[in-house]
XYZ file of C-alpha atoms in Angstrom:
759
model
C -21.243 83.459 6.943
C -21.396 81.762 10.338
C -18.130 80.402 11.733
C -17.722 76.674 11.362
C -18.014 74.373 14.350
C -14.553 72.915 13.857
C -11.408 74.866 14.725
C -9.408 77.105 12.503
C -5.802 77.327 13.585
C -3.948 80.382 14.820
C -0.884 81.735 13.079
C 2.408 81.047 14.883
C 4.182 83.890 16.657
C 7.094 85.560 14.847
C 9.522 84.003 17.297
C 8.929 80.622 15.701
C 11.490 79.534 13.148
C 10.556 78.214 9.728
C 11.283 74.744 11.083
C 8.509 75.218 13.630
C 5.833 75.983 11.049
C 4.833 72.323 11.120
C 4.087 72.257 14.836
C 0.519 71.398 15.763
C -1.597 74.322 16.894
C -1.676 74.364 20.658
C -4.894 76.310 21.012
C -8.263 76.367 19.348
C -9.321 79.697 17.832
C -12.692 79.470 16.143
C -13.535 83.033 15.123
C -11.906 85.741 13.063
C -11.789 88.089 16.058
C -10.200 85.380 18.149
C -7.519 84.801 15.520
C -6.730 88.525 15.501
C -6.402 88.566 19.292
C -4.236 85.440 19.209
C -1.910 86.993 16.660
C -1.818 90.278 18.597
C -0.537 88.547 21.733
C 2.486 87.259 19.833
C 3.773 90.515 18.422
C 5.014 93.817 19.799
C 2.216 95.939 18.377
C 4.441 97.880 15.981
C 3.376 98.644 12.426
C 4.523 96.318 9.625
C 8.185 96.880 8.777
C 8.945 99.442 6.094
C 9.333 98.142 2.570
C 13.070 98.608 2.009
C 13.268 95.945 -0.661
C 15.381 95.070 -3.641
C 12.991 93.793 -6.279
C 13.954 91.235 -8.855
C 12.512 90.771 -12.334
C 10.086 88.050 -11.318
C 7.060 89.905 -10.104
C 8.881 92.158 -7.656
C 10.063 89.597 -5.106
C 13.028 90.673 -3.097
C 14.821 90.572 0.210
C 15.958 93.108 2.770
C 19.793 93.356 2.615
C 21.538 92.605 5.912
C 22.487 95.828 7.676
C 26.114 94.835 8.256
C 26.873 94.061 4.594
C 27.422 96.364 1.676
C 25.214 95.917 -1.342
C 28.058 94.253 -3.275
C 28.922 91.937 -0.370
C 25.295 91.000 0.129
C 24.910 90.229 -3.557
C 28.068 88.091 -3.562
C 26.947 86.208 -0.465
C 23.521 85.610 -1.937
C 25.018 84.342 -5.187
C 27.320 81.944 -3.342
C 24.439 80.608 -1.247
C 22.253 80.169 -4.300
C 24.988 78.224 -6.064
C 25.352 75.872 -3.133
C 21.708 75.379 -2.222
C 18.163 75.675 -3.514
C 17.168 76.937 -0.070
C 17.675 80.593 -0.944
C 14.459 82.034 0.425
C 14.084 84.364 3.391
C 15.156 82.928 6.739
C 12.483 84.875 8.578
C 8.944 85.860 7.667
C 8.201 89.117 9.504
C 5.200 90.038 7.369
C 3.633 86.589 7.256
C 4.111 86.272 11.018
C 1.700 89.166 11.493
C -1.189 87.535 9.641
C -3.922 85.658 11.450
C -6.415 86.224 8.644
C -6.442 88.001 5.262
C -7.937 91.203 6.678
C -4.625 91.776 8.450
C -2.841 92.745 5.223
C -5.562 94.491 3.218
C -4.251 97.932 4.200
C -0.659 97.161 3.235
C 1.270 98.770 0.388
C 2.022 96.981 -2.866
C 5.730 96.496 -2.008
C 4.683 94.858 1.258
C 2.217 92.638 -0.588
C 5.000 91.526 -2.918
C 7.253 90.715 0.015
C 4.398 88.839 1.655
C 4.025 86.684 -1.457
C 7.762 85.954 -1.373
C 7.573 84.889 2.277
C 4.441 82.842 1.632
C 6.060 80.948 -1.233
C 8.985 79.879 0.940
C 6.801 79.143 3.920
C 4.819 76.798 1.669
C 7.996 75.126 0.409
C 9.397 74.584 3.891
C 6.087 73.419 5.273
C 5.508 70.825 2.540
C 9.133 69.674 2.829
C 8.265 68.382 6.309
C 4.975 66.670 5.480
C 4.897 65.938 1.766
C 1.860 66.853 -0.283
C 0.825 68.835 -3.337
C 3.585 71.394 -3.829
C 3.794 72.382 -7.498
C 0.225 73.582 -7.892
C 0.417 75.561 -4.650
C 3.607 77.355 -5.727
C 1.915 78.318 -8.977
C -0.869 80.266 -7.266
C 0.995 82.114 -4.504
C 0.574 85.569 -6.043
C -2.964 84.773 -7.160
C -3.886 83.629 -3.644
C -2.420 86.740 -2.036
C -4.183 88.976 -4.571
C -7.572 87.279 -4.214
C -7.616 87.594 -0.430
C -6.299 91.168 -0.684
C -8.935 92.330 -3.162
C -11.955 90.374 -1.991
C -13.539 90.477 1.447
C -13.163 86.836 2.414
C -14.794 84.938 4.028
C -17.828 87.154 3.267
C -16.834 86.819 -0.382
C -16.597 83.145 -1.292
C -13.549 81.652 -3.028
C -14.076 78.122 -4.360
C -10.861 76.297 -5.298
C -11.323 73.618 -7.940
C -9.739 70.306 -6.833
C -8.100 72.408 -4.049
C -4.749 70.649 -4.099
C -3.376 74.149 -4.800
C -4.889 75.612 -1.618
C -1.890 75.321 0.735
C -1.041 79.056 0.511
C -4.743 79.767 1.045
C -4.679 77.700 4.233
C -1.583 79.494 5.513
C -3.205 82.907 5.009
C -6.518 81.901 6.571
C -5.493 81.005 10.103
C -4.128 77.503 9.634
C -0.423 78.190 9.365
C 0.300 76.764 12.800
C -1.238 73.443 11.824
C 0.447 72.990 8.442
C 2.716 70.396 10.020
C -0.335 68.163 10.427
C -1.206 68.279 6.723
C -2.780 65.012 5.490
C -2.031 63.298 8.808
C -4.562 61.650 11.060
C -6.419 64.339 12.969
C -4.689 67.127 11.021
C -5.447 69.402 8.114
C -6.934 68.024 4.929
C -4.903 68.225 1.751
C -7.918 69.878 0.128
C -10.445 72.521 1.146
C -12.943 71.288 3.700
C -15.996 73.095 5.004
C -15.653 71.721 8.529
C -12.071 72.962 8.733
C -12.464 76.703 8.165
C -15.015 79.391 7.391
C -12.677 80.359 4.533
C -13.441 77.023 2.826
C -16.998 77.557 1.587
C -16.944 74.399 -0.513
C -15.054 71.129 -0.110
C -13.100 69.663 -2.999
C -10.768 66.897 -4.088
C -12.351 65.949 -7.399
C -12.153 68.118 -10.490
C -14.324 70.567 -12.448
C -16.830 71.332 -9.680
C -15.925 74.910 -8.749
C -17.938 76.862 -11.331
C -21.118 74.931 -10.558
C -20.614 75.445 -6.826
C -19.824 79.161 -7.144
C -22.801 79.661 -9.453
C -25.055 77.894 -6.966
C -23.789 80.199 -4.233
C -24.436 83.215 -6.469
C -28.000 82.112 -7.208
C -28.705 81.590 -3.492
C -27.093 84.955 -2.720
C -29.351 86.761 -5.156
C -32.441 84.979 -3.878
C -31.534 86.121 -0.358
C -30.770 89.689 -1.457
C -27.131 89.557 -0.358
C -24.201 91.270 -2.079
C -21.133 89.084 -1.610
C -18.932 87.924 -4.492
C -18.643 84.280 -5.538
C -15.332 83.350 -7.163
C -14.300 80.033 -8.726
C -10.609 79.298 -9.321
C -10.247 76.525 -11.900
C -7.199 75.167 -13.700
C -6.787 74.498 -17.398
C -6.774 70.790 -16.582
C -10.025 70.942 -14.625
C -11.718 73.037 -17.282
C -11.350 70.116 -19.718
C -14.035 68.380 -17.648
C -17.503 68.524 -19.146
C -19.098 69.700 -15.909
C -17.184 72.983 -16.204
C -18.764 73.627 -19.625
C -22.205 72.763 -18.299
C -21.726 75.305 -15.536
C -20.389 78.023 -17.855
C -23.272 77.483 -20.256
C -25.766 77.779 -17.408
C -24.005 80.820 -15.901
C -24.275 82.716 -19.181
C -27.960 81.872 -19.326
C -28.863 82.641 -15.705
C -26.817 85.848 -15.523
C -26.182 85.613 -11.814
C -22.889 87.407 -11.277
C -20.082 84.933 -10.724
C -16.339 85.406 -11.255
C -14.290 82.570 -12.744
C -10.495 82.715 -12.587
C -8.936 80.377 -15.155
C -5.558 79.397 -13.712
C -3.748 78.328 -16.892
C -0.492 76.509 -16.126
C -0.315 74.127 -19.091
C -0.397 71.029 -16.859
C -3.488 69.105 -17.924
C -2.582 65.487 -17.183
C -0.399 63.818 -14.567
C 2.214 63.874 -15.831
C 1.727 66.146 -18.832
C 3.980 64.840 -21.611
C 3.005 61.150 -21.513
C 3.266 59.519 -24.932
C -0.197 58.799 -26.309
C -1.916 58.413 -29.658
C -2.189 62.217 -29.842
C 1.494 62.782 -29.074
C 2.846 64.284 -25.879
C 0.829 67.525 -25.827
C -1.892 68.054 -23.211
C -5.231 66.481 -24.049
C -7.890 68.448 -25.781
C -8.611 71.372 -28.006
C -9.255 73.717 -25.074
C -5.636 73.575 -23.922
C -4.524 74.405 -27.454
C -7.094 77.194 -27.553
C -5.854 78.833 -24.359
C -2.301 78.490 -25.632
C -3.283 80.401 -28.764
C -4.867 83.085 -26.616
C -1.643 83.381 -24.676
C 0.548 83.575 -27.775
C -1.637 86.006 -29.726
C -0.322 89.104 -27.892
C 2.051 89.831 -25.003
C 0.657 89.962 -21.498
C -1.308 93.146 -20.981
C -0.292 95.636 -18.342
C -2.692 98.034 -16.729
C -2.066 101.069 -18.956
C -1.622 99.406 -22.346
C -4.878 97.515 -21.969
C -6.813 100.587 -20.855
C -7.176 101.848 -24.437
C -9.537 99.031 -25.341
C -11.293 98.768 -22.004
C -14.196 101.139 -22.654
C -14.817 99.811 -26.149
C -15.010 96.239 -24.943
C -17.465 96.867 -22.127
C -20.969 95.472 -22.505
C -23.381 98.052 -23.821
C -25.278 98.440 -20.572
C -22.227 99.712 -18.674
C -20.449 101.786 -21.310
C -21.847 104.953 -19.730
C -19.776 104.463 -16.579
C -16.648 103.212 -18.327
C -14.742 106.404 -17.529
C -14.730 105.371 -13.897
C -12.509 102.408 -14.627
C -10.798 103.133 -17.927
C -7.357 103.311 -16.289
C -7.629 99.560 -15.934
C -7.553 96.734 -18.384
C -9.967 94.273 -19.808
C -7.018 92.524 -21.398
C -6.590 90.701 -24.610
C -9.248 89.349 -26.955
C -8.917 86.243 -29.015
C -6.715 86.016 -32.127
C -8.240 87.975 -34.977
C -10.185 90.286 -32.679
C -13.331 88.160 -32.536
C -15.122 86.914 -29.448
C -13.552 84.191 -27.360
C -15.136 80.851 -26.604
C -15.887 82.150 -23.125
C -17.643 85.191 -24.552
C -19.755 82.939 -26.731
C -20.809 81.144 -23.553
C -22.005 84.459 -22.137
C -18.956 85.450 -20.092
C -17.204 88.775 -20.021
C -13.639 87.626 -20.828
C -10.558 89.414 -19.492
C -7.040 88.245 -20.194
C -4.705 86.585 -20.403
C -2.919 88.188 -17.456
C 0.449 87.280 -15.916
C -0.617 85.502 -12.742
C 2.711 86.245 -11.037
C 2.749 90.006 -11.654
C 1.010 91.650 -8.723
C 1.391 95.108 -10.307
C -1.142 94.034 -12.931
C -3.061 91.310 -11.142
C -4.276 93.358 -8.182
C -5.730 96.356 -10.073
C -7.406 94.122 -12.635
C -8.954 92.013 -9.861
C -10.128 95.238 -8.231
C -11.791 96.232 -11.480
C -13.418 92.844 -11.850
C -14.721 93.219 -8.313
C -16.121 96.691 -9.045
C -17.711 95.927 -12.423
C -21.443 96.684 -12.305
C -24.054 94.434 -13.837
C -24.769 90.747 -13.471
C -22.831 89.263 -16.371
C -20.463 86.437 -15.345
C -16.761 87.250 -15.679
C -13.897 85.037 -16.863
C -10.417 86.229 -15.835
C -7.708 84.259 -17.647
C -4.377 84.194 -15.788
C -1.219 82.428 -16.853
C 0.821 80.832 -14.088
C 3.771 78.474 -13.791
C 3.376 75.311 -11.766
C 6.256 74.933 -9.317
C 7.095 78.637 -9.585
C 9.992 79.939 -7.514
C 11.582 76.634 -6.476
C 14.159 75.429 -8.978
C 13.789 71.658 -8.383
C 10.021 71.946 -8.969
C 10.405 74.138 -12.026
C 12.784 71.618 -13.578
C 10.878 68.441 -12.721
C 8.747 66.717 -15.367
C 5.753 66.743 -12.996
C 6.581 70.168 -11.486
C 6.618 68.475 -8.052
C 2.881 67.909 -8.311
C 2.846 65.530 -5.375
C 5.942 65.040 -3.266
C 7.175 63.075 -0.312
C 9.097 64.852 2.419
C 12.151 66.480 0.858
C 15.336 68.382 1.594
C 14.773 72.028 0.666
C 18.449 72.627 -0.108
C 18.767 69.779 -2.610
C 15.175 69.083 -3.588
C 15.807 65.391 -2.938
C 12.696 63.560 -1.779
C 12.799 61.070 1.060
C 11.282 58.243 -0.920
C 12.103 54.827 0.410
C 12.736 52.077 -2.105
C 9.982 49.539 -1.579
C 11.180 45.931 -1.453
C 8.108 44.800 -3.374
C 6.537 46.115 -6.601
C 3.608 48.536 -6.565
C 0.269 47.213 -7.711
C 0.151 49.999 -10.294
C 3.501 48.893 -11.725
C 2.474 45.232 -11.736
C -0.689 46.109 -13.638
C 1.216 48.203 -16.202
C 3.685 45.416 -16.921
C 0.890 42.840 -17.115
C -1.039 44.973 -19.592
C 2.065 45.522 -21.722
C 2.608 41.743 -21.779
C -0.946 41.223 -23.027
C -0.679 44.027 -25.597
C 2.505 42.520 -27.001
C 0.491 39.450 -27.939
C -2.767 41.100 -28.932
C -2.805 44.182 -31.155
C -6.455 44.828 -30.304
C -5.548 45.868 -26.754
C -5.800 49.647 -26.266
C -5.640 51.666 -23.063
C -7.588 54.753 -21.988
C -7.063 57.064 -19.025
C -8.663 60.311 -17.831
C -5.666 62.607 -17.218
C -3.973 60.107 -14.877
C -1.382 58.242 -16.956
C 1.179 58.346 -14.151
C -1.226 57.318 -11.416
C -2.603 54.371 -13.381
C 0.693 53.177 -14.895
C -0.340 54.041 -18.441
C 2.707 56.276 -18.808
C 4.653 53.005 -19.024
C 2.153 51.560 -21.486
C 2.374 54.770 -23.534
C 6.138 54.486 -23.784
C 5.767 50.989 -25.245
C 2.608 51.538 -27.316
C 2.080 55.273 -27.849
C -0.386 54.740 -30.696
C -2.588 52.523 -28.535
C -2.687 54.789 -25.467
C -5.400 57.451 -25.123
C -5.468 60.198 -22.507
C -8.823 61.981 -22.755
C -8.199 64.631 -20.086
C -10.377 65.006 -17.024
C -13.365 63.456 -18.752
C -14.348 60.151 -17.157
C -17.775 60.072 -18.786
C -16.202 60.419 -22.198
C -13.501 57.856 -21.369
C -16.109 55.207 -20.562
C -18.226 55.772 -23.677
C -15.129 56.110 -25.870
C -14.154 52.647 -24.634
C -17.678 51.395 -25.353
C -17.480 52.665 -28.924
C -14.114 50.983 -29.398
C -15.535 47.708 -28.095
C -18.336 47.748 -30.671
C -15.700 47.633 -33.420
C -13.722 44.721 -32.031
C -11.021 46.557 -30.101
C -10.174 45.466 -26.552
C -10.347 48.715 -24.580
C -8.860 48.831 -21.102
C -10.304 51.819 -19.230
C -7.942 52.711 -16.374
C -9.482 55.052 -13.812
C -9.161 55.472 -10.065
C -12.098 53.873 -8.287
C -13.207 57.210 -6.834
C -13.112 58.904 -10.244
C -15.169 56.225 -11.996
C -18.051 57.474 -9.842
C -18.102 60.452 -12.229
C -18.828 58.177 -15.179
C -21.401 55.915 -13.569
C -24.290 56.551 -15.948
C -22.025 55.702 -18.869
C -21.002 52.446 -17.169
C -24.666 51.529 -16.763
C -26.186 52.812 -19.994
C -23.360 52.598 -22.517
C -21.453 49.536 -21.312
C -23.331 47.161 -18.998
C -26.732 47.486 -20.653
C -25.197 46.668 -24.022
C -22.957 43.975 -22.538
C -19.893 45.479 -24.220
C -16.499 43.982 -23.320
C -14.887 47.045 -21.779
C -12.176 46.194 -19.251
C -12.312 48.533 -16.237
C -9.130 48.757 -14.187
C -9.813 50.465 -10.863
C -6.650 51.668 -9.166
C -6.796 53.033 -5.588
C -9.727 50.764 -4.714
C -10.199 50.908 -0.951
C -8.515 53.223 1.537
C -5.857 55.504 0.101
C -4.058 57.014 3.094
C -3.253 60.702 3.256
C -5.441 61.774 0.321
C -8.394 60.946 2.538
C -12.091 60.474 1.953
C -12.315 62.348 -1.355
C -9.991 59.847 -3.018
C -10.920 56.627 -1.226
C -12.235 53.909 -3.534
C -14.801 52.694 -1.031
C -17.920 52.196 -3.104
C -17.101 50.420 -6.361
C -18.055 46.915 -5.215
C -21.463 48.272 -4.218
C -22.140 50.506 -7.215
C -20.840 48.024 -9.782
C -21.993 44.843 -8.075
C -25.643 45.767 -8.516
C -25.322 45.937 -12.323
C -26.270 42.971 -14.514
C -23.684 41.629 -16.977
C -20.672 42.719 -14.887
C -17.778 40.414 -14.034
C -15.915 41.760 -10.984
C -12.532 40.577 -9.711
C -10.271 41.680 -6.863
C -6.744 40.247 -6.562
C -5.296 39.308 -3.205
C -1.699 39.892 -4.306
C 0.499 40.876 -7.221
C 0.527 37.449 -8.882
C -3.259 37.292 -8.771
C -3.357 40.774 -10.307
C -1.361 39.524 -13.288
C -3.774 36.610 -13.679
C -6.804 38.891 -13.519
C -5.434 41.253 -16.157
C -4.994 38.228 -18.423
C -8.509 37.047 -17.521
C -10.055 40.413 -18.401
C -8.276 40.580 -21.754
C -9.357 37.040 -22.639
C -13.004 37.580 -21.620
C -15.210 38.991 -24.392
C -18.682 38.172 -23.069
C -19.356 41.488 -21.337
C -17.632 44.120 -19.191
C -15.054 43.163 -16.591
C -13.686 44.965 -13.544
C -10.355 44.471 -11.790
C -9.985 46.507 -8.592
C -6.818 46.803 -6.538
C -5.597 49.107 -3.784
C -2.971 51.783 -3.488
C 0.352 50.424 -2.323
C 2.731 47.570 -2.898
C 2.488 43.843 -3.358
C 3.466 41.275 -0.767
C 6.710 39.994 -2.232
C 7.733 36.445 -3.026
C 8.667 35.500 0.531
C 5.231 36.353 1.894
C 3.536 34.761 -1.113
C 5.358 31.510 -0.465
C 5.060 31.452 3.337
C 1.502 32.770 3.653
C -0.242 31.797 0.420
C 1.677 28.695 -0.600
C 2.990 30.214 -3.827
C 5.476 27.814 -5.406
C 7.233 30.043 -7.908
C 10.780 31.283 -7.440
C 10.070 34.535 -9.260
C 7.184 36.614 -10.519
C 5.606 35.215 -13.687
C 6.325 37.204 -16.836
C 2.678 36.985 -17.841
C -0.555 36.072 -16.084
C -2.853 33.207 -16.989
C -6.606 33.421 -17.438
C -8.585 32.227 -14.420
C -11.836 30.238 -14.523
C -14.631 32.810 -14.375
C -16.453 32.923 -11.052
C -14.220 30.462 -9.206
C -12.449 31.163 -5.934
C -9.798 29.154 -4.110
C -9.108 27.766 -0.663
C -5.708 28.602 0.781
C -6.043 26.747 4.074
C -8.436 23.949 4.970
C -9.644 23.395 8.493
C -7.782 20.410 9.885
C -10.860 18.608 11.176
C -9.125 17.734 14.437
C -12.086 18.528 16.599
C -11.748 22.273 17.059
C -14.688 24.569 16.413
C -14.593 25.505 12.754
C -14.455 29.048 11.371
C -14.325 30.045 7.709
C -12.744 33.352 6.658
C -13.827 34.322 3.145
C -11.899 37.287 1.744
C -11.994 39.239 -1.480
C -9.013 41.424 -2.359
C -5.864 42.256 -0.464
C -7.237 41.779 3.057
C -6.491 38.095 2.455
C -3.108 38.396 4.172
C -4.836 39.776 7.279
C -7.191 36.797 7.167
C -4.238 34.398 7.081
C -2.616 36.206 10.014
C -5.895 36.076 11.932
C -6.168 32.355 11.147
C -2.702 31.782 12.626
C -3.800 33.473 15.857
C -7.087 31.576 15.942
C -5.325 28.261 15.376
C -3.092 29.075 18.336
C -6.261 29.671 20.376
C -7.596 26.224 19.473
C -9.925 27.270 16.646
C -9.981 25.270 13.411
C -9.897 27.718 10.476
C -10.473 27.620 6.734
C -9.220 30.592 4.693
C -10.702 31.159 1.241
C -10.110 33.733 -1.471
C -13.298 34.507 -3.415
C -11.403 36.158 -6.311
C -14.723 37.076 -7.952
C -17.613 39.060 -6.555
C -19.615 38.534 -9.731
C -20.292 35.865 -10.649
C -20.107 34.664 -7.071
C -18.590 31.232 -6.496
C -21.763 29.798 -5.025
C -20.305 26.301 -4.801
C -17.509 27.609 -2.587
C -19.910 29.611 -0.405
C -22.255 26.631 -0.066
C -19.425 24.334 1.060
C -18.104 26.850 3.588
C -21.603 27.288 5.010
C -22.132 23.535 5.264
C -18.825 22.691 6.929
C -18.364 25.557 9.417
C -20.330 27.070 12.263
C -18.945 30.569 11.683
C -18.475 32.383 8.363
C -16.796 35.806 8.242
C -16.530 37.707 4.978
C -13.829 40.382 4.698
C -13.561 43.152 2.108
C -12.095 46.628 1.715
C -15.319 48.177 0.563
C -18.528 49.769 1.792
C -21.815 48.310 2.912
C -23.642 46.810 -0.043
C -20.669 45.002 -1.502
C -19.296 41.464 -1.430
C -20.604 40.494 2.002
C -24.121 41.511 1.047
C -23.952 39.362 -2.072
C -22.855 36.378 0.033
C -25.657 36.971 2.559
C -28.190 37.376 -0.254
C -27.199 34.005 -1.693
C -27.254 32.287 1.709
C -30.709 33.688 2.478
C -32.223 32.758 -0.884
C -30.802 29.260 -0.665
C -32.207 28.755 2.843
C -28.748 28.153 4.255
C -29.470 30.414 7.235
C -32.830 28.892 8.103
C -31.589 26.205 10.493
C -29.857 28.776 12.676
C -26.643 26.780 12.987
C -24.491 29.147 10.886
C -23.318 32.474 12.239
C -22.330 34.976 9.531
C -20.676 38.363 9.846
C -19.646 40.664 6.989
C -16.614 42.844 7.766
C -16.689 46.003 5.648
C -15.670 49.642 5.861
C -17.760 51.506 8.435
C -20.741 53.489 7.178
C -18.950 56.840 7.371
C -16.134 58.631 5.607
C -12.655 57.921 6.942
C -10.412 60.962 6.998
C -6.792 61.215 5.909
C -4.009 59.399 7.710
C -1.692 56.517 6.910
C -3.269 53.447 5.365
C -2.431 51.413 8.460
C -4.169 53.979 10.662
C -7.182 53.861 8.382
C -7.322 50.054 8.433
C -7.159 50.176 12.219
C -9.967 52.734 12.331
C -12.010 50.662 9.897
C -11.507 47.490 11.940
C -10.066 45.439 9.069
C -6.738 44.275 10.470
C -5.950 40.736 11.599
C -6.724 41.435 15.257
C -10.208 42.659 14.338
C -10.878 39.576 12.224
C -9.693 37.328 15.051
C -11.870 39.179 17.576
C -14.928 38.903 15.317
C -14.503 35.142 15.033
C -14.006 34.699 18.786
C -17.127 36.705 19.571
C -19.159 34.511 17.239
C -17.797 31.485 19.074
C -18.958 32.915 22.393
C -15.446 33.776 23.537
C -15.956 37.512 23.986
C -14.216 37.417 27.352
C -10.913 36.743 25.611
C -11.447 39.782 23.434
C -12.351 42.014 26.376
C -9.426 40.793 28.458
C -6.956 41.713 25.742
C -6.150 38.148 24.876
C -6.532 38.880 21.171
C -3.215 39.236 19.393
C -2.336 42.588 17.852
């Protein structure tokens, strides 16, 4: 595989402390050979230290006892430190410091590999403590990651991580350790795998259930080209609830192109697992129950005990060479001795295996690698999310996603926001509606915490449905409910609704069914980056007949729009709102003229398709500009209007509220009374601004040439991870950009170029 054009990052020298792991890489090293040379210049050339280790019961992890302490003294000191702090990992990482790429440890002994995994776990913990990010899933695959790169010849062999939020240890081992401090920051490492970032990332991710399809596609292309590399997909038990995973497994069994699937089974299907729903608090779906039965049917197999059945369970075509590998294990079959679901799909099933026991995991992976034939293989491993860090192990979400935190205490540095989150406002608004209307039900696709439905589930467990990672099913389930008079509220991140688009079109909009779509994370989402940005919903939903689309400018408007959606039964509705927090009462009163002294306890239904004007142009002779916003960029429009007023420009600020149906009366009046009209939205090309321009063109309101119109949208490219403010600045959607756009249209570009525009 050719090296990527973008840099991989060299491992830090052993002289760096754990605190320095987060430092940005100071040099660019783009090839595997270069990374080896870079690592070699930072060490003394000696062989890896001897494995004088004390192993514990958890997969063989251990530590070298200090030379100046007796064994009893060292044990007492370690116990005292552990009692006082959760930061009880190694203070140095001599083995990990020697790794610039996985090939550097493939000749090491098993005790050294175990120690490497121990160092890697704590390096991951300390790294994420400085940046925040996805910790729990990464801790759960430390041993699996080490074993995969040890057994397989990466990057020649391809490892595809499903979702890839668990890939932090993978990044550390593959030349990016020195840049881990830039994780999810502007210009830094992605929180997911990314092809442009490293040759060890053969497939980008962020969304779920894609890995088997991608790995199978690689295997098919490999065989067509006559190559011999392995293609491995690592998929979690949550991701394998997605229908695309079944489609891929079904096709893999049919095509018989050799592909290896590692099922990383950690029992964490939804976020958070344990939300109260109509099905109880267990993870969604029969597959999770099925894998649990597989795990409970027999103890974990070790290499020797499983060897007895290995030859017998081989496919017929390879039984003749079974003696070559009969010291290894195929593992455990399903309860009752029959074929597993995976075998019925055409896979050669092995497992379940303890994913933290390197004594078993490595030889079984070696056997999987060496199996002849072209039958796809499913290796089922059981892991523990948050493994090895007590605060993560004990947390309800296993520290799935964390802010910066103190390693010793596990306490996260989460600031208390002075204003409510939009997600929380929505949840409370929906609960208020459901208290008055028993027909209201809520549906989510494995994201009850992210959408606020965990709160709804606590109040109405029998009316809350978590379908797992199955957006297509969620949409059509809601459509079926709507046909019987229920009022389904389908709560899905904007980026994830893309996965259910055909169902939105065919099953909902075409039939004009009153499904209420709630799109959280609409717009730019900060450090999760382009894979999670809700950039396209106004475009992909706005083109559909029968849709009613709303976007609130603030938290009070969000309450009103939830009430509007519940009250509206004449077709599907959409309410989209961004990640983050509301404005707060002070800003609502000072900027938007809100007259209340507190947040309303319940929203009120709005007139369908009607916007509002927040500020009228004074008519005092200044040149008149209209700023027409949809969504939460309205505050930036008001701030831009303040600056324009100070520059002698007369400004009207309007809130469209609805994209469909468009308030054509409002647009017509703004066009008639102003010489400049600027539309502002947090969405892609093809959205609200295009609908406004389409109306103006069809109505002939542009024909006279006396109206200058500019739509301000997200740029026609993907915006990488960073803070939301950085992303808004890059997108050109802050107040200063709106002000500059208006001044240019007024022929006052010199003020913009001279820096006279306020910031």
